Amino acid sequence: MRREKLVAGIEAGITSMHGLIAHGRGEAFDYLIGERTMDSALQATEVAAAILVSAKKPVLSVNGNVAALASAEMVTLSRLIDAPLEVNIFYRTEARVKRIKELLERSGAKRVLGEMPDARLASIEHARGLVARDGIYTADVVLAPLEDGDRCEALIAMGKKVIAIDLNPLSRTSRYATVSIVDDVQRALRNIITIIRGKNPDRNADPDSILANYDNNRILRAAINEIAGRLVNLG
Ligand code: ATP
């Protein structure tokens, strides 16, 4: 189903060809993970949900794969925490940005940024570094599913907290992010939504104190150990 959604995304001019290749990388890891949410990923998801709720200015970044695979979930989450969505694509064309924005709006999005970027991430090549000043550029917390390592590093260098959703625990994005959820984007987003609805995390909490006892490297090591343990048992 995910492959079909991506092919439909290509046909609709929403997803890029490079997105298909990125999906293949993710899918390979999902086989190793067992196409389920690992315990370590759930721990990271709980922390991510708490940070998103308590952030002063959270922004949810949407690229072509995320739009094809999980636009409904991204819109639900944005409404739940009252955060804007920002179309933020690696292979930027204005037509593709517009189509993703329209898809999100048809899915019920209230505020979608990214069509007229007016700021740039330092050290990132022009088109790939374009962002909205009132969005990602000034956000304190950015949810960046399927992000590229350079941009994740640039966001961290700007002092932001980055929540990554990436099936590859070895990617640079997973390594750089503040909180890395090693899970499929749709599963992870559904879990975040369920946690926020069910547990109603404290909106007045301080994101830094939530992170005080959180060790992202430990979570990534646990993810790799869970994958390795599963392979040993299957072998
Ligand atoms: P990096 O630059 O972070 O080292 P990369 O070169 O693979 O990694 P991208 O292609 O921009 O960077 O990242 C896409 C990432 O998204 C890949 O790590 C891939 O494993 C992951 N991915 C692909 N499909 C999914 C999915 N459905 N859910 C979660 N992650 C996914």
Short mmCIF file of C-alpha atoms and ligand atoms in Angstrom, two decimals:
data_model
loop_
_atom_site.label_atom_id
_atom_site.label_comp_id
_atom_site.label_asym_id
_atom_site.label_seq_id
_atom_site.Cartn_x
_atom_site.Cartn_y
_atom_site.Cartn_z
CA MET A 1 0.00 0.00 0.00
CA ARG A 2 2.81 2.39 0.84
CA ARG A 3 4.46 1.74 -2.54
CA GLU A 4 1.17 2.38 -4.33
CA LYS A 5 0.71 5.64 -2.43
CA LEU A 6 4.17 6.77 -3.50
CA VAL A 7 3.58 5.85 -7.13
CA ALA A 8 0.33 7.83 -6.95
CA GLY A 9 2.35 10.66 -5.38
CA ILE A 10 4.73 10.63 -8.36
CA GLU A 11 1.83 10.62 -10.80
CA ALA A 12 0.20 13.53 -8.98
CA GLY A 13 3.45 15.52 -9.11
CA ILE A 14 3.81 15.48 -5.32
CA THR A 15 6.64 13.03 -4.74
CA SER A 16 10.03 13.17 -6.49
CA MET A 17 11.80 10.25 -8.16
CA HIS A 18 14.48 10.53 -5.48
CA GLY A 19 11.67 9.98 -2.99
CA LEU A 20 11.14 6.49 -4.37
CA ILE A 21 14.77 5.63 -3.74
CA ALA A 22 14.57 7.05 -0.22
CA HIS A 23 11.49 4.94 0.36
CA GLY A 24 13.41 1.83 -0.68
CA ARG A 25 16.05 2.58 1.96
CA GLY A 26 13.37 3.01 4.58
CA GLU A 27 11.49 -0.11 3.54
CA ALA A 28 14.64 -2.23 3.82
CA PHE A 29 15.06 -1.08 7.42
CA ASP A 30 11.39 -1.71 8.11
CA TYR A 31 11.87 -5.37 7.12
CA LEU A 32 14.76 -5.60 9.59
CA ILE A 33 12.67 -3.93 12.27
CA GLY A 34 9.75 -6.27 11.63
CA GLU A 35 7.26 -3.61 10.42
CA ARG A 36 6.24 -2.68 13.94
CA THR A 37 7.02 -0.02 16.50
CA MET A 38 10.04 -1.06 18.56
CA ASP A 39 10.12 -0.40 22.32
CA SER A 40 12.95 2.11 21.86
CA ALA A 41 10.96 3.96 19.18
CA LEU A 42 7.95 4.17 21.49
CA GLN A 43 10.11 5.70 24.21
CA ALA A 44 11.36 8.34 21.75
CA THR A 45 7.79 8.91 20.56
CA GLU A 46 6.59 9.61 24.11
CA VAL A 47 9.32 12.23 24.54
CA ALA A 48 8.59 13.72 21.11
CA ALA A 49 4.89 14.06 21.95
CA ALA A 50 5.70 15.82 25.23
CA ILE A 51 8.10 18.25 23.52
CA LEU A 52 5.70 19.03 20.69
CA VAL A 53 2.92 19.87 23.13
CA SER A 54 5.10 22.06 25.33
CA ALA A 55 6.97 23.82 22.47
CA LYS A 56 6.48 27.58 22.14
CA LYS A 57 6.62 27.54 18.36
CA PRO A 58 6.48 24.04 16.88
CA VAL A 59 6.48 23.58 13.11
CA LEU A 60 5.74 20.36 11.22
CA SER A 61 7.84 19.90 8.08
CA VAL A 62 6.28 18.10 5.11
CA ASN A 63 8.15 16.76 2.07
CA GLY A 64 6.91 14.84 -0.97
CA ASN A 65 7.12 11.39 0.65
CA VAL A 66 5.44 12.54 3.84
CA ALA A 67 2.66 14.16 1.80
CA ALA A 68 2.07 10.94 -0.15
CA LEU A 69 2.26 8.62 2.87
CA ALA A 70 0.87 10.53 5.83
CA SER A 71 -0.77 13.84 4.92
CA ALA A 72 -3.90 13.04 6.96
CA GLU A 73 -1.83 12.30 10.07
CA MET A 74 0.31 15.44 9.63
CA VAL A 75 -2.83 17.56 9.36
CA THR A 76 -4.44 15.89 12.39
CA LEU A 77 -1.31 16.52 14.45
CA SER A 78 -1.03 20.14 13.31
CA ARG A 79 -4.62 20.81 14.38
CA LEU A 80 -4.17 18.96 17.66
CA ILE A 81 -1.20 21.09 18.76
CA ASP A 82 -2.13 24.16 16.75
CA ALA A 83 1.14 24.19 14.80
CA PRO A 84 1.62 25.21 11.18
CA LEU A 85 2.73 22.77 8.52
CA GLU A 86 5.60 23.85 6.27
CA VAL A 87 6.23 22.36 2.86
CA ASN A 88 9.98 21.82 2.88
CA ILE A 89 11.22 19.78 -0.05
CA PHE A 90 14.72 18.81 -1.05
CA TYR A 91 14.21 18.89 -4.83
CA ARG A 92 12.23 22.10 -4.83
CA THR A 93 9.99 23.16 -7.68
CA GLU A 94 7.32 25.79 -7.12
CA ALA A 95 4.69 23.58 -8.79
CA ARG A 96 5.42 20.70 -6.42
CA VAL A 97 5.28 22.95 -3.36
CA LYS A 98 1.91 24.28 -4.51
CA ARG A 99 0.50 20.79 -5.10
CA ILE A 100 1.62 19.58 -1.66
CA LYS A 101 0.11 22.68 -0.05
CA GLU A 102 -3.17 22.08 -1.84
CA LEU A 103 -3.20 18.41 -0.81
CA LEU A 104 -2.70 19.40 2.83
CA GLU A 105 -5.42 22.03 2.61
CA ARG A 106 -7.83 19.53 1.06
CA SER A 107 -7.03 17.26 4.02
CA GLY A 108 -8.12 20.02 6.41
CA ALA A 109 -4.90 21.93 7.13
CA LYS A 110 -5.48 25.38 8.61
CA ARG A 111 -2.04 26.93 7.97
CA VAL A 112 0.47 25.73 5.41
CA LEU A 113 3.74 27.64 4.97
CA GLY A 114 6.54 27.18 2.48
CA GLU A 115 5.13 28.59 -0.72
CA MET A 116 6.92 31.89 -0.34
CA PRO A 117 10.12 31.17 1.59
CA ASP A 118 11.75 34.32 2.92
CA ALA A 119 14.69 32.92 4.89
CA ARG A 120 17.54 30.47 4.38
CA LEU A 121 19.30 27.89 6.48
CA ALA A 122 22.96 28.87 6.64
CA SER A 123 25.43 26.61 4.83
CA ILE A 124 22.74 24.81 2.83
CA GLU A 125 22.73 25.22 -0.92
CA HIS A 126 20.20 27.83 -2.07
CA ALA A 127 16.99 25.97 -3.04
CA ARG A 128 17.50 23.30 -0.39
CA GLY A 129 17.94 25.82 2.38
CA LEU A 130 14.84 27.92 1.67
CA VAL A 131 12.41 28.15 4.60
CA ALA A 132 9.67 30.42 5.94
CA ARG A 133 10.84 33.04 8.44
CA ASP A 134 7.62 32.69 10.41
CA GLY A 135 7.91 28.89 10.21
CA ILE A 136 10.93 26.63 10.43
CA TYR A 137 13.36 29.58 10.61
CA THR A 138 12.03 30.83 13.94
CA ALA A 139 10.58 27.57 15.29
CA ASP A 140 11.88 26.20 18.58
CA VAL A 141 10.85 22.62 17.78
CA VAL A 142 10.74 21.16 14.27
CA LEU A 143 9.18 17.80 13.51
CA ALA A 144 11.11 16.67 10.43
CA PRO A 145 10.08 13.25 9.13
CA LEU A 146 12.39 11.75 6.48
CA GLU A 147 14.77 14.70 6.67
CA ASP A 148 18.18 14.91 5.05
CA GLY A 149 21.27 14.92 7.25
CA ASP A 150 22.67 18.31 6.18
CA ARG A 151 19.45 20.17 6.88
CA CYS A 152 18.97 18.39 10.19
CA GLU A 153 22.48 19.43 11.19
CA ALA A 154 21.78 23.04 10.12
CA LEU A 155 18.60 23.17 12.22
CA ILE A 156 20.42 21.80 15.25
CA ALA A 157 23.23 24.36 14.71
CA MET A 158 20.55 27.07 14.87
CA GLY A 159 19.65 25.87 18.37
CA LYS A 160 16.39 24.16 17.46
CA LYS A 161 15.12 20.91 18.83
CA VAL A 162 14.62 18.51 15.94
CA ILE A 163 12.36 15.49 16.13
CA ALA A 164 13.26 13.09 13.32
CA ILE A 165 11.20 10.18 12.07
CA ASP A 166 13.57 7.95 10.15
CA LEU A 167 13.58 4.16 9.77
CA ASN A 168 17.36 4.19 9.45
CA PRO A 169 18.98 4.41 12.90
CA LEU A 170 22.36 4.93 11.19
CA SER A 171 21.42 7.92 9.03
CA ARG A 172 23.02 11.26 9.76
CA THR A 173 19.58 12.66 10.48
CA SER A 174 19.02 10.05 13.19
CA ARG A 175 22.46 10.81 14.62
CA TYR A 176 22.03 14.60 14.68
CA ALA A 177 18.41 14.92 15.77
CA THR A 178 17.42 15.80 19.31
CA VAL A 179 14.88 12.96 19.36
CA SER A 180 15.02 10.23 16.70
CA ILE A 181 11.98 8.05 16.20
CA VAL A 182 13.18 4.98 14.32
CA ASP A 183 9.82 4.00 12.90
CA ASP A 184 7.67 4.30 9.80
CA VAL A 185 6.32 7.82 9.38
CA GLN A 186 2.65 6.85 9.50
CA ARG A 187 3.04 4.54 12.50
CA ALA A 188 5.07 7.17 14.36
CA LEU A 189 2.61 9.98 13.66
CA ARG A 190 -0.34 7.83 14.72
CA ASN A 191 1.46 7.00 17.95
CA ILE A 192 2.21 10.68 18.63
CA ILE A 193 -1.46 11.54 18.07
CA THR A 194 -2.66 8.69 20.33
CA ILE A 195 -0.23 9.73 23.09
CA ILE A 196 -1.28 13.38 22.96
CA ARG A 197 -4.98 12.49 22.96
CA GLY A 198 -4.68 9.79 25.60
CA LYS A 199 -2.12 11.20 28.00
CA ASN A 200 -2.72 14.90 27.52
CA PRO A 201 0.93 15.90 28.17
CA ASP A 202 1.56 19.09 30.16
CA ARG A 203 1.46 22.13 27.87
CA ASN A 204 3.36 24.20 30.42
CA ALA A 205 6.25 21.78 30.81
CA ASP A 206 9.74 22.96 29.91
CA PRO A 207 11.06 21.07 26.84
CA ASP A 208 14.61 21.25 28.26
CA SER A 209 13.58 19.51 31.46
CA ILE A 210 11.73 16.84 29.45
CA LEU A 211 15.01 16.22 27.64
CA ALA A 212 17.17 16.30 30.78
CA ASN A 213 16.80 12.55 31.32
CA TYR A 214 16.64 11.61 27.66
CA ASP A 215 19.65 10.13 25.85
CA ASN A 216 19.08 9.91 22.10
CA ASN A 217 22.25 7.87 21.55
CA ARG A 218 20.99 5.27 24.00
CA ILE A 219 17.71 5.09 22.04
CA LEU A 220 19.61 4.60 18.76
CA ARG A 221 21.81 1.90 20.30
CA ALA A 222 18.70 0.19 21.63
CA ALA A 223 17.14 0.31 18.15
CA ILE A 224 20.22 -1.29 16.60
CA ASN A 225 20.27 -3.93 19.35
CA GLU A 226 16.59 -4.70 18.80
CA ILE A 227 17.24 -5.16 15.06
CA ALA A 228 20.33 -7.29 15.71
CA GLY A 229 18.49 -9.45 18.26
CA ARG A 230 15.67 -10.04 15.84
CA LEU A 231 18.08 -11.08 13.07
CA VAL A 232 19.88 -13.51 15.38
CA ASN A 233 16.57 -15.11 16.32
CA LEU A 234 15.45 -15.34 12.71
CA GLY A 235 18.80 -16.77 11.53
P1 ATP B 1 21.09 11.16 5.85
O1 ATP B 1 21.33 12.33 4.92
O2 ATP B 1 20.23 11.52 7.04
O3 ATP B 1 22.34 10.40 6.25
P2 ATP B 1 19.77 9.90 3.60
O4 ATP B 1 20.83 10.31 2.65
O5 ATP B 1 19.19 8.54 3.46
O6 ATP B 1 20.24 10.04 5.10
P3 ATP B 1 17.32 11.18 2.86
O7 ATP B 1 17.24 10.43 1.61
O8 ATP B 1 16.97 12.61 2.78
O9 ATP B 1 18.70 11.07 3.56
O10 ATP B 1 16.45 10.55 4.01
C1 ATP B 1 15.39 9.79 3.85
C2 ATP B 1 15.36 8.88 5.07
O11 ATP B 1 14.01 8.52 5.28
C3 ATP B 1 16.16 7.59 4.89
O12 ATP B 1 17.02 7.44 5.99
C4 ATP B 1 15.10 6.48 4.90
O13 ATP B 1 15.55 5.36 5.63
C5 ATP B 1 13.95 7.15 5.63
N1 ATP B 1 12.63 6.68 5.23
C6 ATP B 1 12.17 6.37 4.00
N2 ATP B 1 10.88 6.01 4.01
C7 ATP B 1 10.48 6.12 5.31
C8 ATP B 1 9.24 5.92 5.97
N3 ATP B 1 8.15 5.50 5.34
N4 ATP B 1 9.20 6.15 7.30
C9 ATP B 1 10.30 6.57 7.99
N5 ATP B 1 11.50 6.76 7.40
C10 ATP B 1 11.59 6.55 6.09
#
